[in-house]
mmCIF file of C-alpha atoms in Angstrom:
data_model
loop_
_atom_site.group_PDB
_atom_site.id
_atom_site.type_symbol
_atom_site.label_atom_id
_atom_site.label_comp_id
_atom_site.label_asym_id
_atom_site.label_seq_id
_atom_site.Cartn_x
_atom_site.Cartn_y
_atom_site.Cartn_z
ATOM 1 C CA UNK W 235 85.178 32.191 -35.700
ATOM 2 C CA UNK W 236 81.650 31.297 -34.275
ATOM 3 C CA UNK W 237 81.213 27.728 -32.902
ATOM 4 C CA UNK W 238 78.704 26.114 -35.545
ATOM 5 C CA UNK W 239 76.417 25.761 -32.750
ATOM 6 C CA UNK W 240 76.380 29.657 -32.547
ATOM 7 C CA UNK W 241 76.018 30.263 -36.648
ATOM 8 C CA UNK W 242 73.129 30.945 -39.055
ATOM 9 C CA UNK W 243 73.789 29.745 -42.415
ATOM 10 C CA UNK W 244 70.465 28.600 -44.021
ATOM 11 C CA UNK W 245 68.665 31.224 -46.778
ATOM 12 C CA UNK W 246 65.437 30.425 -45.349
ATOM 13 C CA UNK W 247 66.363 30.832 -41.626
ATOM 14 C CA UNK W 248 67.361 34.197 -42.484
ATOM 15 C CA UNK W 249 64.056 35.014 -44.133
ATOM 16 C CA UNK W 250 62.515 33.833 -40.995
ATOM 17 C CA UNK W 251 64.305 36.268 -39.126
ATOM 18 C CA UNK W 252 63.477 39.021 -40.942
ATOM 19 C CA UNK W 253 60.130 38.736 -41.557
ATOM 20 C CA UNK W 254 58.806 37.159 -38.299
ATOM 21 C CA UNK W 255 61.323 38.736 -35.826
ATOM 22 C CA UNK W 256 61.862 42.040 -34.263
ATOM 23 C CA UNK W 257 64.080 44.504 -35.888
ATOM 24 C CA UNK W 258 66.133 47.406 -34.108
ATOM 25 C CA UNK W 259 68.052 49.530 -36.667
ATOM 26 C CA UNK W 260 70.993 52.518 -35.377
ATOM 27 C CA UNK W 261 71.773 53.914 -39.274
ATOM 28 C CA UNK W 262 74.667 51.372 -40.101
ATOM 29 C CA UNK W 263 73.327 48.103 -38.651
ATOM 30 C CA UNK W 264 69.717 46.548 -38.898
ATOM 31 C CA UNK W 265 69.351 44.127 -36.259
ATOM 32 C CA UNK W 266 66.733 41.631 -36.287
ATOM 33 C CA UNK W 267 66.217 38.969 -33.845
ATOM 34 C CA UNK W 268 63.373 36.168 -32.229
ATOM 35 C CA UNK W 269 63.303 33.430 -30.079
ATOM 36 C CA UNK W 270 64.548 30.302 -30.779
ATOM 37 C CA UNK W 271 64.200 26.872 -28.897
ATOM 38 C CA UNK W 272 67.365 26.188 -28.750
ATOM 39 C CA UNK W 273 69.439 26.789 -24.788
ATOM 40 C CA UNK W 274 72.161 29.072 -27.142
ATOM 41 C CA UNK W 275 72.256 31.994 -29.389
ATOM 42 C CA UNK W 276 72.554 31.758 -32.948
ATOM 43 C CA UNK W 277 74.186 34.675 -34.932
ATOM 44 C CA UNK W 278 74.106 34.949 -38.682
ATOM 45 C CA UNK W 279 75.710 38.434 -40.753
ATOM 46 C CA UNK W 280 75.100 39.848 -43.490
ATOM 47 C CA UNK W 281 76.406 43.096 -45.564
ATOM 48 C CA UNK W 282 74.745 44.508 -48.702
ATOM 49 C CA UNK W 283 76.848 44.636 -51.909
ATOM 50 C CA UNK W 284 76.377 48.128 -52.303
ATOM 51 C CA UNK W 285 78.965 48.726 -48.896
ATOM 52 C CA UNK W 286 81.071 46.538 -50.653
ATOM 53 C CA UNK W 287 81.246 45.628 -53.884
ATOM 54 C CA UNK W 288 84.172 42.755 -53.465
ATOM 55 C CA UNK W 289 83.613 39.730 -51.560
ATOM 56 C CA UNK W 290 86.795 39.911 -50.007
ATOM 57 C CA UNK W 291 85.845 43.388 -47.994
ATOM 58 C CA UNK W 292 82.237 41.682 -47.369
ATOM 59 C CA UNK W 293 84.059 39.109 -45.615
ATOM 60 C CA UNK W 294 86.084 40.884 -43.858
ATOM 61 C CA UNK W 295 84.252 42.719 -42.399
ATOM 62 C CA UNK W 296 82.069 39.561 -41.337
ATOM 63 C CA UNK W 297 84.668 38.478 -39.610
ATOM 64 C CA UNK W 298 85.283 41.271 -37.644
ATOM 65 C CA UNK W 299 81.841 41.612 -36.615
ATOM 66 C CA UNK W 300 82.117 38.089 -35.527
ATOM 67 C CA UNK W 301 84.857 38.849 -33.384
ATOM 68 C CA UNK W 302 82.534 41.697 -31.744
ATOM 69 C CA UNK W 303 79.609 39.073 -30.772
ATOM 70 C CA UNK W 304 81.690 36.089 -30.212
ATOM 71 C CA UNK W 305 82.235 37.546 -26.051
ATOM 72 C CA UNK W 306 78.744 37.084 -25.920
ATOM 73 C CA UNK W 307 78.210 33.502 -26.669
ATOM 74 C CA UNK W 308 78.791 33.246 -23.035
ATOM 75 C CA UNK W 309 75.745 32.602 -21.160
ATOM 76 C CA UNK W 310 77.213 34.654 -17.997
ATOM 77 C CA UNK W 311 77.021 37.609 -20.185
ATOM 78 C CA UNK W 312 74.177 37.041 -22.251
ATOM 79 C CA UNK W 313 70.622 35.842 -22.510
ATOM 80 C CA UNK W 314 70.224 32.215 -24.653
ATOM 81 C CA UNK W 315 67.471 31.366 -26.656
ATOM 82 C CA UNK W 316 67.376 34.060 -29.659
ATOM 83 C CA UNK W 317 68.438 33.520 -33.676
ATOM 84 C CA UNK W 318 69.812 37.105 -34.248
ATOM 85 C CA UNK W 319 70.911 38.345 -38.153
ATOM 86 C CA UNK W 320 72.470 41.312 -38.979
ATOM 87 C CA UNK W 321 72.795 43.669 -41.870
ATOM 88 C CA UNK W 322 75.017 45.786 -42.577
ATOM 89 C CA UNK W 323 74.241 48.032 -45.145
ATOM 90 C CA UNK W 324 75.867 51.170 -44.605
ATOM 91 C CA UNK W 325 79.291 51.720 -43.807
ATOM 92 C CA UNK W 326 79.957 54.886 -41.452
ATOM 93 C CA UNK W 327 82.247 57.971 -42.361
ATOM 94 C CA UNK W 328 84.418 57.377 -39.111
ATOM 95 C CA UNK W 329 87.698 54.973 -39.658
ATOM 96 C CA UNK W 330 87.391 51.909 -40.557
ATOM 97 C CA UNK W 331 88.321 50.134 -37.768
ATOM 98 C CA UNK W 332 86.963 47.289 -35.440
ATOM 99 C CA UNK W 333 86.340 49.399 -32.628
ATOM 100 C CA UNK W 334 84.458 51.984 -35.121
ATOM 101 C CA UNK W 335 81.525 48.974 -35.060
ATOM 102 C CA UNK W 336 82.044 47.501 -31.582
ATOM 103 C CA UNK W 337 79.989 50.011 -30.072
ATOM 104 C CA UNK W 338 76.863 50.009 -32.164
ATOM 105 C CA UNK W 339 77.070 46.763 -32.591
ATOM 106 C CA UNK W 340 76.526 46.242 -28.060
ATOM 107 C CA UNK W 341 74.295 48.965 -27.910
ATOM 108 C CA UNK W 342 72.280 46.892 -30.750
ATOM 109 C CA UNK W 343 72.509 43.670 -28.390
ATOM 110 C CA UNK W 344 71.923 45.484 -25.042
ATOM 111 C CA UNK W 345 68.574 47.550 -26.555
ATOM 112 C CA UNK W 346 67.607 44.172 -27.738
ATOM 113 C CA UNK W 347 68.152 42.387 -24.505
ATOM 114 C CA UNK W 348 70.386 39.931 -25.884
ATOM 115 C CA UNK W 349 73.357 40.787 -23.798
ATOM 116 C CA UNK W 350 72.795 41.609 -19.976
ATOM 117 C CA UNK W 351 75.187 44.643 -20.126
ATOM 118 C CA UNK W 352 77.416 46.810 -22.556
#
C-alpha cells in the first residue's frame, strides 16, 4: 500500500491532472502527470468500469498496480516533485498477471522521466 504521503485521493486533484498535465498513453494505460511542489511523488489510479464492471476486480487490480510503482517512491530511483494519475481503461489480451502490467507500466514512468531507469 502507498504511504499517504505518496497517494492521490481528491476528485478535483485528479481533474487537475488531467486537464493541466502531460499525458503519455501505450494502448492499456493513459498516463498523465505535472509538477507538484511537494519534495515526493504522488500517485493516484484509476480503471474505467467498462474493464471491470465489479469493484472488487477494479480494486484489485489497483492494488497491484500499486505494488508496480511503490519501488519507485524511492528517491534513489526516481525523480520527486510530480502528481502522476493513471487510467486504466483497457485490459490487454495477454494473462492476467502482475508482470503482464509491470512493464508498460516502467516504460510509462521512464518515457515520462519519472523514474531514472527501467
Amino acid at each position: 500500500m502507498l504511504p499517504k504521503a505518496h497517494r492521490i485521493a481528491a476528485h478535483n486533484d485528479f481533474e487537475i491532472i488531467m486537464r493541466r498535465g502531460n499525458t503519455l498513453d501505450n494502448g492499456y494505460v493513459r498516463f498523465f502527470w505535472m509538477p507538484n511542489a511537494l519534495a515526493k511523488n504522488r500517485f493516484g489510479f484509476l480503471i474505467k468500469t467498462r474493464v471491470f464492471r465489479h469493484a472488487v476486480q477494479r480494486n484489485q487490480w489497483k492494488r497491484v498496480v500499486r505494488d508496480l510503482v511503490q519501488p519507485f517512491l524511492n528517491p534513489k530511483t526516481s525523480n520527486t516533485g510530480y502528481d502522476c494519475a493513471m487510467l486504466l481503461y483497457k485490459f490487454p489480451n495477454i494473462a492476467s498477471t502482475r508482470t503482464a502490467w509491470q512493464q508498460p507500466i516502467c516504460d510509462l514512468l521512464a518515457r515520462a522521466g519519472i523514474i531514472n531507469h527501467v
